[in-house]
XYZ file of C-alpha atoms in Angstrom:
674
model
C 0.000 0.000 0.000
C 3.109 2.212 0.178
C 2.340 4.443 -2.778
C -1.436 4.552 -2.763
C -3.685 7.328 -1.587
C -5.507 6.064 1.473
C -8.681 7.889 2.360
C -10.313 6.637 5.506
C -13.773 8.045 4.864
C -16.578 8.337 7.375
C -18.789 5.387 6.582
C -16.113 3.382 4.865
C -12.626 3.025 3.413
C -12.193 4.141 -0.175
C -9.340 4.506 -2.629
C -9.272 7.500 -4.923
C -8.247 6.837 -8.494
C -5.172 8.879 -9.308
C -6.913 11.378 -11.569
C -10.299 11.484 -9.818
C -11.778 14.946 -9.334
C -13.073 16.236 -6.010
C -16.566 15.071 -5.102
C -19.335 17.086 -3.502
C -19.360 15.119 -0.273
C -18.122 17.091 2.705
C -17.407 14.076 4.922
C -14.033 14.385 6.657
C -11.284 12.204 5.217
C -7.898 11.014 6.336
C -5.627 11.906 3.444
C -2.523 9.853 2.819
C -0.041 10.428 0.033
C -0.977 9.374 -3.467
C 1.507 7.734 -5.841
C 4.202 8.717 -6.635
C 4.417 10.415 -3.238
C 5.892 8.363 -0.415
C 3.521 6.999 2.192
C 4.026 8.908 5.412
C 4.279 7.183 8.770
C 1.172 8.926 10.110
C -1.920 10.726 8.837
C -3.391 13.915 10.266
C -6.945 13.832 11.625
C -9.672 16.336 10.676
C -9.902 19.460 12.799
C -12.307 18.851 15.658
C -11.584 15.137 15.965
C -9.441 15.846 19.048
C -11.097 17.637 21.946
C -8.819 19.024 24.667
C -9.583 18.443 28.309
C -8.126 19.517 31.641
C -5.352 22.086 31.605
C -5.043 21.943 27.806
C -8.675 22.953 27.322
C -8.105 25.782 29.773
C -5.270 27.060 27.574
C -7.599 27.213 24.568
C -10.357 28.870 26.596
C -7.880 31.499 27.759
C -6.946 32.096 24.133
C -10.622 32.552 23.282
C -11.132 35.015 26.128
C -7.781 36.686 25.500
C -6.019 38.125 22.490
C -6.822 35.286 20.090
C -10.544 35.847 20.422
C -10.362 39.641 20.537
C -7.454 40.735 18.380
C -9.796 42.635 16.078
C -10.668 44.984 18.935
C -7.266 44.901 20.662
C -5.317 45.602 17.471
C -7.823 47.480 15.289
C -5.157 49.314 13.313
C -4.348 46.032 11.544
C -7.140 43.540 12.231
C -10.218 45.634 11.455
C -12.197 46.063 8.237
C -9.397 48.040 6.612
C -7.241 44.918 6.399
C -6.405 44.024 2.819
C -7.552 40.433 3.417
C -11.001 41.872 4.055
C -10.849 44.073 0.970
C -9.644 47.239 2.696
C -6.781 49.654 2.130
C -4.907 48.841 5.343
C -2.416 46.143 6.287
C -2.310 43.501 3.582
C 0.746 41.396 4.286
C 1.278 38.569 6.812
C -0.361 39.773 10.015
C -4.004 39.166 9.126
C -3.381 35.648 7.765
C -1.163 34.899 10.782
C -4.026 35.648 13.167
C -6.529 33.535 11.266
C -3.988 30.693 11.053
C -4.448 30.312 14.811
C -7.983 31.615 15.261
C -9.493 29.187 12.752
C -8.317 25.915 14.338
C -9.167 27.322 17.781
C -12.686 28.181 16.625
C -13.399 24.791 15.085
C -11.719 22.730 17.829
C -13.917 24.498 20.388
C -16.860 24.545 17.939
C -17.360 28.120 19.070
C -19.962 30.004 17.016
C -18.654 33.427 18.022
C -15.106 32.640 16.939
C -16.267 30.955 13.733
C -18.214 34.123 12.942
C -14.965 36.100 13.253
C -13.187 33.683 10.914
C -15.781 33.500 8.151
C -15.427 37.041 6.681
C -11.709 36.431 6.122
C -12.414 33.093 4.451
C -15.259 34.413 2.313
C -13.339 37.458 1.110
C -10.335 35.289 0.276
C -12.385 32.720 -1.639
C -14.174 35.479 -3.548
C -10.977 37.407 -4.300
C -9.724 34.998 -6.932
C -9.181 36.629 -10.302
C -9.686 34.979 -13.720
C -5.978 34.200 -14.018
C -6.012 32.324 -10.675
C -4.408 34.993 -8.464
C -6.081 35.580 -5.086
C -5.647 38.019 -2.231
C -4.852 41.748 -2.059
C -3.469 43.115 -5.321
C -3.075 46.886 -4.947
C -0.182 48.663 -3.181
C -0.681 51.764 -1.051
C 1.605 54.465 0.307
C 3.261 54.145 3.696
C 1.185 54.541 6.850
C 2.628 54.139 10.347
C 2.006 50.710 11.873
C 0.826 49.089 8.616
C 2.389 46.945 5.907
C 0.590 48.194 2.797
C 3.027 47.429 -0.005
C 4.157 44.217 -1.720
C 0.535 43.122 -1.941
C 1.311 40.479 -4.559
C 4.176 38.952 -2.595
C 4.076 35.160 -2.609
C 4.803 34.848 1.106
C 1.503 36.018 2.730
C -0.392 33.736 0.329
C 1.486 30.790 1.814
C 0.014 31.577 5.223
C -3.466 31.896 3.778
C -3.040 28.579 1.960
C -2.419 26.976 5.363
C -5.573 28.677 6.638
C -7.643 27.389 3.735
C -6.272 23.863 4.162
C -7.447 23.920 7.770
C -10.796 25.376 6.765
C -11.310 22.505 4.337
C -10.340 20.035 7.066
C -13.000 21.495 9.342
C -15.784 21.999 6.780
C -15.067 20.132 3.527
C -15.898 23.306 1.565
C -15.069 22.426 -2.050
C -14.454 26.060 -2.962
C -11.064 25.648 -1.320
C -10.128 22.958 -3.815
C -11.196 25.134 -6.726
C -9.289 28.177 -5.501
C -6.101 26.241 -4.818
C -6.220 24.437 -8.149
C -6.566 27.702 -10.041
C -3.968 29.477 -7.934
C -1.410 26.725 -8.342
C -1.888 26.838 -12.109
C -1.254 30.574 -11.832
C 1.919 29.933 -9.822
C 3.178 27.413 -12.368
C 2.772 30.025 -15.077
C 4.120 33.045 -13.180
C 6.978 31.727 -11.022
C 9.509 31.384 -13.865
C 9.376 35.165 -14.410
C 8.485 36.299 -10.875
C 10.161 33.787 -8.520
C 9.487 33.357 -4.817
C 11.909 36.147 -3.873
C 10.692 38.597 -6.516
C 9.010 40.983 -4.036
C 10.694 40.042 -0.760
C 13.143 37.336 0.295
C 10.714 35.730 2.765
C 9.031 33.532 0.176
C 12.357 31.975 -0.845
C 13.072 30.849 2.711
C 9.496 29.771 3.470
C 8.591 28.043 0.220
C 8.304 24.713 2.053
C 4.928 25.868 3.386
C 3.764 26.445 -0.191
C 5.067 23.023 -1.254
C 3.351 21.332 1.688
C -0.071 22.538 0.515
C 0.661 21.634 -3.113
C 1.284 18.020 -2.097
C -1.828 18.051 0.084
C -3.961 19.190 -2.849
C -2.381 16.564 -5.091
C -3.583 13.902 -2.684
C -7.141 15.104 -3.228
C -7.225 15.817 -6.965
C -4.368 13.799 -8.460
C -3.607 16.656 -10.862
C -0.125 15.951 -12.251
C 0.706 19.601 -12.869
C 0.926 19.949 -9.085
C 4.004 17.725 -9.004
C 5.559 19.869 -11.731
C 4.817 22.945 -9.634
C 6.338 21.190 -6.637
C 9.638 20.806 -8.480
C 9.633 24.478 -9.439
C 8.853 25.582 -5.881
C 11.608 23.416 -4.470
C 14.099 24.794 -6.989
C 13.255 28.377 -5.989
C 13.256 27.684 -2.230
C 16.425 28.119 -0.214
C 18.367 24.841 -0.284
C 18.194 23.781 3.366
C 19.400 20.288 2.514
C 22.693 21.553 1.145
C 22.990 24.210 3.846
C 22.634 21.648 6.635
C 24.810 18.945 5.086
C 27.495 20.867 3.207
C 27.939 24.295 4.813
C 28.732 25.769 8.217
C 25.640 28.000 8.199
C 24.326 26.854 11.577
C 27.645 27.550 13.299
C 27.800 31.155 12.080
C 26.019 33.973 13.912
C 23.838 36.072 11.660
C 23.653 33.463 8.894
C 19.870 33.027 8.800
C 16.750 34.613 10.260
C 15.467 32.724 13.306
C 11.899 32.251 12.032
C 13.033 31.341 8.527
C 15.024 28.546 10.134
C 12.058 27.369 12.232
C 9.798 27.259 9.186
C 12.392 26.045 6.731
C 13.747 23.137 8.740
C 10.812 20.990 7.632
C 11.457 21.705 3.938
C 13.800 18.725 3.284
C 11.201 16.327 4.724
C 8.336 17.961 2.847
C 10.240 17.416 -0.406
C 11.265 13.916 0.731
C 7.662 12.848 0.160
C 8.218 13.087 -3.596
C 11.904 12.155 -3.532
C 12.430 9.711 -0.631
C 16.199 9.913 -0.611
C 18.179 9.423 2.580
C 19.947 12.768 2.227
C 16.767 14.651 3.110
C 16.371 12.723 6.355
C 20.073 13.140 7.075
C 19.863 16.885 6.455
C 16.950 17.260 8.864
C 18.725 15.308 11.595
C 21.958 17.208 11.030
C 20.090 20.495 11.096
C 18.593 19.813 14.511
C 21.883 18.453 15.850
C 23.825 21.530 14.746
C 21.203 23.924 16.070
C 21.573 22.202 19.431
C 25.374 22.236 19.245
C 25.966 25.823 18.191
C 22.815 27.713 19.205
C 20.718 25.497 21.468
C 19.268 26.418 24.848
C 17.540 24.538 27.639
C 14.014 25.549 26.574
C 14.289 23.617 23.297
C 14.913 26.558 20.973
C 17.971 28.599 20.038
C 19.561 32.016 20.061
C 17.909 34.013 17.302
C 17.187 37.672 17.979
C 16.416 38.034 15.046
C 19.280 36.411 13.160
C 20.931 33.246 14.457
C 22.948 34.348 17.472
C 24.632 31.493 19.301
C 23.881 29.740 22.566
C 24.607 32.270 25.294
C 21.529 31.953 27.560
C 20.999 35.730 27.490
C 20.399 35.726 23.732
C 16.775 36.075 22.744
C 14.457 33.533 21.182
C 11.504 34.896 19.234
C 7.932 33.801 19.982
C 7.284 33.244 16.267
C 10.185 30.794 16.352
C 8.445 28.755 19.057
C 5.120 28.338 17.266
C 6.652 27.846 13.816
C 9.140 25.266 15.102
C 6.275 23.419 16.779
C 4.394 23.332 13.481
C 7.488 22.132 11.615
C 8.022 19.367 14.165
C 4.390 18.297 13.835
C 4.811 17.929 10.074
C 8.181 16.160 10.365
C 6.767 13.785 12.981
C 3.903 12.733 10.722
C 6.267 12.054 7.831
C 9.016 10.229 9.730
C 7.293 8.777 12.770
C 10.507 9.337 14.758
C 10.373 9.766 18.527
C 12.978 12.544 18.663
C 10.656 14.969 16.897
C 7.762 14.293 19.288
C 10.145 14.730 22.232
C 11.356 18.036 20.814
C 7.786 19.211 20.174
C 6.890 18.586 23.809
C 10.058 20.319 25.013
C 9.012 23.556 23.266
C 5.301 23.270 24.065
C 5.785 22.599 27.783
C 8.655 25.025 28.382
C 9.229 27.848 25.895
C 5.626 28.454 24.806
C 3.822 29.050 28.124
C 6.727 31.086 29.507
C 6.516 33.659 26.709
C 2.775 34.447 26.900
C 0.916 35.990 29.842
C -1.540 33.940 31.893
C -4.549 35.745 30.412
C -3.210 35.451 26.859
C -3.361 39.221 26.502
C 0.345 40.005 26.243
C 3.587 38.321 25.250
C 7.315 38.793 24.891
C 8.919 39.197 21.516
C 12.125 37.577 22.796
C 12.551 35.320 25.813
C 15.868 34.500 27.476
C 16.815 31.129 28.945
C 18.480 33.068 31.783
C 16.191 36.043 32.307
C 16.460 38.147 35.450
C 15.224 41.567 34.287
C 12.189 42.163 32.081
C 12.656 45.842 31.376
C 12.674 48.358 28.579
C 16.347 48.380 27.799
C 18.558 47.782 24.768
C 20.290 44.420 25.085
C 22.870 42.453 23.128
C 20.345 41.278 20.554
C 20.872 41.287 16.824
C 17.847 43.567 16.468
C 16.392 45.909 19.097
C 12.955 47.489 18.901
C 13.040 50.489 21.184
C 14.340 48.301 23.993
C 10.897 46.709 24.392
C 11.810 43.249 23.133
C 11.577 41.355 26.442
C 8.775 43.449 27.946
C 5.354 41.835 28.140
C 2.839 43.706 26.008
C 0.517 43.384 23.071
C 2.872 44.997 20.541
C 6.251 45.121 22.315
C 9.213 44.130 20.194
C 7.457 43.599 16.899
C 3.793 42.812 16.101
C 4.409 39.737 13.949
C 4.369 37.695 17.181
C 1.155 39.433 18.283
C -0.386 38.011 15.142
C 1.338 34.620 14.946
C 1.361 33.321 18.525
C -2.185 31.967 18.278
C -1.381 28.824 16.300
C 0.741 27.188 19.025
C -1.773 25.480 21.319
C -4.557 24.749 18.765
C -2.171 23.008 16.361
C -0.494 21.199 19.252
C -3.941 19.898 20.215
C -4.625 18.897 16.628
C -1.435 16.813 16.518
C -1.800 14.806 19.726
C -3.154 11.906 17.659
C -2.696 10.603 14.130
C -4.298 7.899 12.033
C -2.031 5.129 10.785
C -1.786 3.744 7.237
C -2.712 0.292 8.537
C -6.091 1.459 9.801
C -5.110 2.231 13.358
C -4.616 5.147 15.711
C -1.482 6.658 17.246
C -0.985 8.711 20.404
C 2.391 10.331 19.817
C 2.220 13.430 22.032
C 0.560 13.449 25.438
C -1.942 15.782 27.100
C -5.512 15.373 28.426
C -8.036 15.002 25.610
C -10.610 12.826 23.880
C -10.283 11.714 20.265
C -12.967 10.425 17.925
C -11.569 8.524 14.974
C -12.204 5.787 12.437
C -10.215 2.569 12.474
C -10.195 -0.603 10.433
C -12.383 0.956 7.752
C -15.858 1.927 8.904
C -15.463 1.574 12.636
C -15.793 4.652 14.825
C -14.022 4.720 18.166
C -13.670 7.245 20.958
C -10.584 7.191 23.169
C -10.366 9.309 26.295
C -6.850 10.184 27.400
C -6.695 10.994 31.104
C -3.398 12.356 32.353
C -1.659 15.083 34.324
C 1.287 14.898 31.895
C 3.730 16.637 31.669
C 3.563 17.046 35.468
C 2.695 13.417 36.104
C 3.965 10.260 34.435
C 0.783 8.200 34.031
C -1.405 8.254 30.915
C -4.684 6.304 30.848
C -6.550 5.545 27.635
C -10.135 4.262 27.720
C -11.490 2.850 24.458
C -15.151 3.097 23.511
C -16.561 1.580 20.328
C -19.657 3.138 18.794
C -21.350 -0.264 18.778
C -20.588 -1.423 22.341
C -21.315 -5.055 21.576
C -18.724 -5.153 18.772
C -15.071 -6.009 18.959
C -12.618 -4.474 16.487
C -9.045 -5.399 15.624
C -6.784 -2.423 14.951
C -3.275 -1.226 15.881
C -2.777 1.338 18.630
C 0.610 3.120 18.562
C 2.202 4.670 21.650
C 5.453 6.585 22.111
C 8.064 5.935 24.782
C 10.061 9.211 25.014
C 13.843 9.065 24.798
C 14.205 10.489 28.329
C 12.258 7.543 29.815
C 14.489 4.698 31.013
C 11.737 2.081 30.964
C 8.101 2.602 30.038
C 5.399 0.160 31.037
C 2.146 -0.616 29.269
C -0.777 -2.328 30.977
C -3.946 -3.503 29.267
C -6.967 -3.945 31.512
C -4.736 -3.969 34.554
C -2.245 -6.575 33.340
C 1.309 -5.818 32.295
C 1.514 -6.096 28.510
C 4.993 -4.820 27.685
C 7.973 -2.919 29.021
C 10.164 -0.869 26.728
C 13.211 1.345 26.956
C 12.916 4.925 25.779
C 13.038 6.211 22.215
C 10.629 3.597 20.882
C 7.224 3.513 19.250
C 5.139 0.588 20.489
C 2.378 -0.923 18.387
C -0.395 -2.789 20.174
C -2.352 -4.921 17.741
C -5.275 -6.740 19.296
C -9.012 -7.138 19.321
C -10.535 -4.218 21.188
C -13.878 -3.882 22.950
C -15.636 -1.000 24.668
C -14.225 -0.329 28.093
C -10.721 -1.586 27.364
C -8.145 0.430 29.278
C -4.533 1.002 28.310
C -2.292 2.445 31.003
C 1.018 3.950 29.974
C 3.518 4.551 32.756
C 6.470 6.788 31.891
C 8.574 7.010 35.061
C 10.294 10.369 35.220
C 13.717 10.873 36.734
C 15.883 13.940 37.288
C 18.681 14.388 34.777
C 20.878 17.176 33.506
C 22.017 18.534 30.158
C 25.100 20.591 29.376
C 25.008 23.912 27.518
C 26.971 27.117 26.916
C 30.171 27.406 28.980
C 29.392 23.948 30.414
C 26.379 25.322 32.274
C 23.765 22.719 33.157
C 20.004 22.465 33.083
C 18.034 20.363 35.556
C 15.266 18.383 33.878
C 12.636 15.805 34.709
C 10.650 14.146 31.956
C 9.777 16.762 29.308
C 10.078 19.643 31.778
C 13.069 21.897 32.341
C 13.298 23.267 35.885
C 14.433 26.817 36.604
C 15.223 28.895 39.661
C 12.143 30.378 41.295
C 12.766 34.124 41.639
C 10.664 36.671 43.524
C 9.072 39.277 41.262
C 8.116 42.934 41.326
C 5.749 43.666 38.449
C 5.160 47.220 37.249
C 2.911 48.461 34.482
C 4.023 51.306 32.242
C 1.929 53.569 30.034
C 3.817 54.058 26.784
C 3.770 57.750 25.909
C 6.823 57.539 23.662
C 5.989 55.233 20.739
C 2.591 53.649 21.314
C 1.855 53.046 17.625
C 4.953 50.929 17.252
C 5.081 49.123 20.613
C 1.647 49.435 22.168
C -0.063 51.744 24.601
C 1.225 49.901 27.646
C 3.565 47.150 28.714
C 4.805 45.688 31.953
C 8.207 45.071 33.417
C 9.358 42.504 35.998
C 12.303 42.911 38.368
C 13.758 40.388 40.824
C 13.166 40.628 44.566
C 15.290 37.607 45.500
C 18.845 36.576 44.540
C 19.417 34.859 41.218
C 23.208 34.362 40.903
C 23.382 30.749 42.085
C 25.710 27.999 41.005
C 25.040 24.306 41.514
C 27.281 21.686 43.054
C 29.016 19.252 40.748
C 26.965 16.077 41.184
C 27.414 12.846 39.249
C 24.448 11.887 37.095
C 23.764 8.725 39.101
C 23.646 10.742 42.351
C 21.190 13.440 41.248
C 18.203 11.909 43.040
C 20.098 12.143 46.326
C 20.709 15.871 45.969
C 17.630 17.026 44.063
C 14.340 16.277 45.824
C 11.232 16.237 43.657
C 8.023 17.447 45.295
C 4.339 17.850 44.506
C 1.723 20.149 46.002
C -1.751 18.850 45.370
C -3.552 18.067 42.147
C -2.751 19.656 38.809
C -4.961 22.762 38.515
C -6.746 23.874 35.388
C -4.043 26.459 34.857
C -0.652 25.199 36.074
C 1.643 27.618 34.228
C 2.596 30.175 36.850
C 4.677 30.150 40.021
C 1.586 30.222 42.248
C -0.224 27.293 40.642
C 2.542 25.035 39.372
C 2.019 21.639 41.043
C 5.595 20.311 41.028
C 8.981 21.570 42.172
C 12.512 20.428 42.978
C 14.445 21.283 46.137
C 18.148 21.737 45.435
C 21.298 23.184 46.996
C 22.951 26.241 45.501
C 25.711 28.693 46.313
C 25.639 32.355 45.338
C 28.516 33.557 43.169
C 29.335 37.190 44.119
C 31.239 37.858 40.892
C 28.247 36.905 38.750
C 26.405 40.207 38.512
C 24.009 42.152 36.343
C 25.274 43.484 33.044
C 23.110 45.554 30.711
C 20.046 44.454 32.746
C 20.891 40.803 32.075
C 23.000 38.200 33.793
C 26.637 39.036 33.196
C 29.019 36.540 31.572
C 28.193 33.152 33.037
C 31.095 31.599 34.969
C 32.641 28.694 33.119
C 31.768 25.289 34.569
C 33.562 23.600 36.228
C 35.622 26.381 37.746
C 37.673 25.179 40.692
C 38.456 27.719 43.345
C 35.604 30.035 42.265
C 34.565 32.262 45.147
C 31.093 31.308 46.306
C 28.995 31.871 49.389
C 27.675 29.223 51.758
C 25.333 26.543 50.538
C 21.591 27.209 50.799
C 18.377 25.597 49.653
C 16.844 26.832 46.421
C 13.562 25.954 44.726
C 13.336 25.024 41.072
C 9.997 25.096 39.248
C 9.043 24.196 35.668
C 10.439 26.680 33.154
C 7.014 27.232 31.587
C 5.723 28.644 34.891
C 8.447 31.312 35.176
C 8.920 34.855 34.008
C 12.234 35.511 35.723
C 14.539 32.504 35.797
C 17.911 30.864 35.695
C 17.589 27.663 33.694
C 21.248 27.165 32.771
C 23.368 27.152 35.928
C 27.128 27.436 36.347
C 28.601 24.433 38.153
C 30.978 24.996 41.041
C 33.820 22.505 41.183
C 33.911 22.285 44.965
């Protein structure tokens, strides 16, 4: 079945003939690659099939009640009726599509009529904007106006974002107008790109062409139109060659060599193209890319120094919020194609650490850049590649730069959408863990509901309860589970009996006859471990969570009377009220549990991502280092670890809490030799 299009259709399993045209049915389908595309390891589910529960649902509700659900009123300069994607003369570049790229999946996952009503005008205008030659979107440039991007209306790049939006809209609704628009637009691209390539208007399209290619292949799997594969070759030729850059150049070791968000979006490009050309070099390039990012630029939170260009691994370098959500999306796509555990592990590392730390509890403000070691959140120019009035680490709606205001919304909804996948052999796969319920179709026409009960990532137990739509039936299908690489030995029980034990970094396939009420219990024992980073500093980790120093905070709000159009009417700053300059003792890896004491405080609350609510912590011993002081409102140069004879004060107890629950933090600690 490797090179066939598999469509698991509600009501039955069907195979599309290669050249079959779209049908009028709007039933959701599970689209797998059609020959000659390579069969991916996993298949995405329709939007709405996965319903969040527990703390994850709370995150989406906070988005609805916060900026995601109200950006039109919070940011009217860009997101109101003047927006070019609503037919107006205002902003017509990436920001409007960015917002809808997160708002749309949120609206349909929650099945929220109010949010859907906000989405629909953008969709309807876009679908109705298509011209006879196939072009769609804004097409007229306007003169400069403060706070707006009104030129380069025909740039290829913003269309790539809207193509992602339309793909999701089709997933949620089955609206066949999407197929018509994309077919006509891709014919237009095939005709126009030779003379006006991806970087004709701006360079962004050249670095982000993998997003365009991704949707071209998706459409091919629905229509079988061969011209789409021809277009795919042209797009790949005009897109920056990440494969060569990762395998044959030193790009990732050189500061300033690539924009941080281009890298986050582009890193999936070799694997997107791999679907048509399944050559080992594309897999090798992807692996090498991630390895070199970690080696030369990586930080404890799962991302890298990029503020905005690539900027090394000093833990005071910034990491952009757009990088977090775009890297999550890239990892979700790579995971589906490869089925490799490392990409699911990395996805969780970003989602459970970097993402919640960079957005306020009420989802009304965010940081443009976050720092792995962050002890002052103030308006001040720092050692970043780009500074925006010194507001880059301040929490606010528009601080730093408003692309993140527009783009941050996709993180949690798309994470939710990628907790589960269908499998080519008619099964279901839980590859990323959080509380939810999934409704899916297995073994052809059989509908199942699986509830996933867990306090993960704070707890290590995951319970799956299977319900079959016809309770008296039994169904045979495979159920895939992931054992993360950090787990020494995972255990799987079925109906209370031990079924299998497995070391980490494995995908386990359970193939059996299932009945309603069957329970699968996955136990992923977490242990404390450490990783080494810049200047031999160390992070303290447990399971998918990084732990950081808990620092007392003084929060102050500031009315911006200097440059409100650029950076927002207000922002807030955070200063420390307790010491931060601690080093850790040098402890052997096999002795960590003796020196670091894990603790819990009650049940996991609906919102666990702040210092007050976080349900887990680690007690540790630290020593203050007097010579490690503030510099430029950041931590000064971090002492090299191990430094013997370094002056340090007496040992004292410190509390570490999950990184995602911090605003001020030390997450990469110097190690004191003795």
